[in-house]
Amino acid sequence: WAEHTRAAWEQRLDRLDAEVLALARTLATADVLEDVRRETSEELAAFRGTMAADAFAATFERATARHLRERLGLPVIAFS
């Protein structure tokens, strides 16, 4: 029972975290989003040619989210 409850909370927190990040993307200015994407591109430039396109896209998305969180001072909402 406890595992089910924990799993349910983890799923709920994952959804809330995704909602916060989506809202941040919606409310962030175009300049902030452009800066975050540029920072991510610079950070991952060395890996672009060495990763499969889908793996690079997923990595780029995660890194962009991390940079946006850092820029806006947003926490990761997770069960720890």
PDB file of C-alpha atoms in Angstrom:
ATOM      1  CA  TRP A   1       0.000   0.000   0.000  1.00  0.00           C
ATOM      2  CA  ALA A   2       2.782   2.421   0.894  1.00  0.00           C
ATOM      3  CA  GLU A   3       4.489   1.837  -2.459  1.00  0.00           C
ATOM      4  CA  HIS A   4       1.240   2.596  -4.277  1.00  0.00           C
ATOM      5  CA  THR A   5       0.803   5.800  -2.286  1.00  0.00           C
ATOM      6  CA  ARG A   6       4.380   6.866  -2.911  1.00  0.00           C
ATOM      7  CA  ALA A   7       4.053   6.115  -6.633  1.00  0.00           C
ATOM      8  CA  ALA A   8       0.841   8.122  -6.785  1.00  0.00           C
ATOM      9  CA  TRP A   9       2.512  11.080  -5.072  1.00  0.00           C
ATOM     10  CA  GLU A  10       5.522  10.843  -7.371  1.00  0.00           C
ATOM     11  CA  GLN A  11       3.236  10.927 -10.410  1.00  0.00           C
ATOM     12  CA  ARG A  12       1.305  13.877  -9.036  1.00  0.00           C
ATOM     13  CA  LEU A  13       4.486  15.801  -8.259  1.00  0.00           C
ATOM     14  CA  ASP A  14       5.856  15.015 -11.741  1.00  0.00           C
ATOM     15  CA  ARG A  15       2.677  16.468 -13.261  1.00  0.00           C
ATOM     16  CA  LEU A  16       2.876  19.562 -11.063  1.00  0.00           C
ATOM     17  CA  ASP A  17       6.521  20.043 -11.965  1.00  0.00           C
ATOM     18  CA  ALA A  18       5.678  19.802 -15.677  1.00  0.00           C
ATOM     19  CA  GLU A  19       2.852  22.317 -15.219  1.00  0.00           C
ATOM     20  CA  VAL A  20       5.148  24.788 -13.452  1.00  0.00           C
ATOM     21  CA  LEU A  21       7.720  24.462 -16.215  1.00  0.00           C
ATOM     22  CA  ALA A  22       5.064  24.897 -18.922  1.00  0.00           C
ATOM     23  CA  LEU A  23       3.764  27.996 -17.168  1.00  0.00           C
ATOM     24  CA  ALA A  24       7.302  29.358 -16.885  1.00  0.00           C
ATOM     25  CA  ARG A  25       7.782  28.894 -20.624  1.00  0.00           C
ATOM     26  CA  THR A  26       4.504  30.682 -21.286  1.00  0.00           C
ATOM     27  CA  LEU A  27       5.250  33.610 -18.992  1.00  0.00           C
ATOM     28  CA  ALA A  28       8.955  34.048 -19.732  1.00  0.00           C
ATOM     29  CA  THR A  29       9.790  36.873 -22.103  1.00  0.00           C
ATOM     30  CA  ALA A  30      11.027  36.134 -25.600  1.00  0.00           C
ATOM     31  CA  ASP A  31      14.437  37.504 -24.604  1.00  0.00           C
ATOM     32  CA  VAL A  32      14.724  35.120 -21.662  1.00  0.00           C
ATOM     33  CA  LEU A  33      13.702  32.137 -23.780  1.00  0.00           C
ATOM     34  CA  GLU A  34      16.171  33.120 -26.502  1.00  0.00           C
ATOM     35  CA  ASP A  35      18.975  33.509 -23.948  1.00  0.00           C
ATOM     36  CA  VAL A  36      18.167  30.125 -22.403  1.00  0.00           C
ATOM     37  CA  ARG A  37      18.176  28.405 -25.795  1.00  0.00           C
ATOM     38  CA  ARG A  38      21.459  30.090 -26.721  1.00  0.00           C
ATOM     39  CA  GLU A  39      23.060  29.012 -23.434  1.00  0.00           C
ATOM     40  CA  THR A  40      21.867  25.469 -24.028  1.00  0.00           C
ATOM     41  CA  SER A  41      23.143  25.457 -27.618  1.00  0.00           C
ATOM     42  CA  GLU A  42      26.555  26.651 -26.462  1.00  0.00           C
ATOM     43  CA  GLU A  43      26.676  24.107 -23.656  1.00  0.00           C
ATOM     44  CA  LEU A  44      25.773  21.185 -25.915  1.00  0.00           C
ATOM     45  CA  ALA A  45      27.537  22.244 -29.130  1.00  0.00           C
ATOM     46  CA  ALA A  46      30.307  19.682 -28.715  1.00  0.00           C
ATOM     47  CA  PHE A  47      27.771  16.844 -28.514  1.00  0.00           C
ATOM     48  CA  ARG A  48      25.567  17.746 -31.481  1.00  0.00           C
ATOM     49  CA  GLY A  49      27.508  15.623 -33.968  1.00  0.00           C
ATOM     50  CA  THR A  50      28.107  12.702 -31.637  1.00  0.00           C
ATOM     51  CA  MET A  51      24.535  11.968 -30.557  1.00  0.00           C
ATOM     52  CA  ALA A  52      21.575  10.550 -32.424  1.00  0.00           C
ATOM     53  CA  ALA A  53      19.127  13.303 -33.365  1.00  0.00           C
ATOM     54  CA  ASP A  54      16.386  12.107 -30.998  1.00  0.00           C
ATOM     55  CA  ALA A  55      18.819  11.735 -28.097  1.00  0.00           C
ATOM     56  CA  PHE A  56      20.223  15.194 -28.747  1.00  0.00           C
ATOM     57  CA  ALA A  57      16.715  16.696 -28.909  1.00  0.00           C
ATOM     58  CA  ALA A  58      15.777  15.102 -25.574  1.00  0.00           C
ATOM     59  CA  THR A  59      19.030  16.256 -23.986  1.00  0.00           C
ATOM     60  CA  PHE A  60      18.533  19.759 -25.386  1.00  0.00           C
ATOM     61  CA  GLU A  61      15.017  19.877 -23.927  1.00  0.00           C
ATOM     62  CA  ARG A  62      16.186  18.781 -20.466  1.00  0.00           C
ATOM     63  CA  ALA A  63      19.086  21.233 -20.485  1.00  0.00           C
ATOM     64  CA  THR A  64      16.828  24.068 -21.658  1.00  0.00           C
ATOM     65  CA  ALA A  65      14.419  23.315 -18.813  1.00  0.00           C
ATOM     66  CA  ARG A  66      17.323  23.317 -16.344  1.00  0.00           C
ATOM     67  CA  HIS A  67      18.598  26.671 -17.631  1.00  0.00           C
ATOM     68  CA  LEU A  68      15.106  28.177 -17.494  1.00  0.00           C
ATOM     69  CA  ARG A  69      14.633  26.947 -13.936  1.00  0.00           C
ATOM     70  CA  GLU A  70      17.980  28.452 -12.946  1.00  0.00           C
ATOM     71  CA  ARG A  71      17.204  31.758 -14.648  1.00  0.00           C
ATOM     72  CA  LEU A  72      13.796  32.063 -12.979  1.00  0.00           C
ATOM     73  CA  GLY A  73      14.805  30.555  -9.639  1.00  0.00           C
ATOM     74  CA  LEU A  74      12.333  27.679  -9.935  1.00  0.00           C
ATOM     75  CA  PRO A  75      12.775  24.474  -7.960  1.00  0.00           C
ATOM     76  CA  VAL A  76      12.318  20.965  -9.241  1.00  0.00           C
ATOM     77  CA  ILE A  77       9.159  19.600  -7.667  1.00  0.00           C
ATOM     78  CA  ALA A  78       9.872  15.986  -6.791  1.00  0.00           C
ATOM     79  CA  PHE A  79       9.475  13.388  -4.073  1.00  0.00           C
ATOM     80  CA  SER A  80      12.826  12.839  -2.411  1.00  0.00           C
TER      81      SER A  80
END
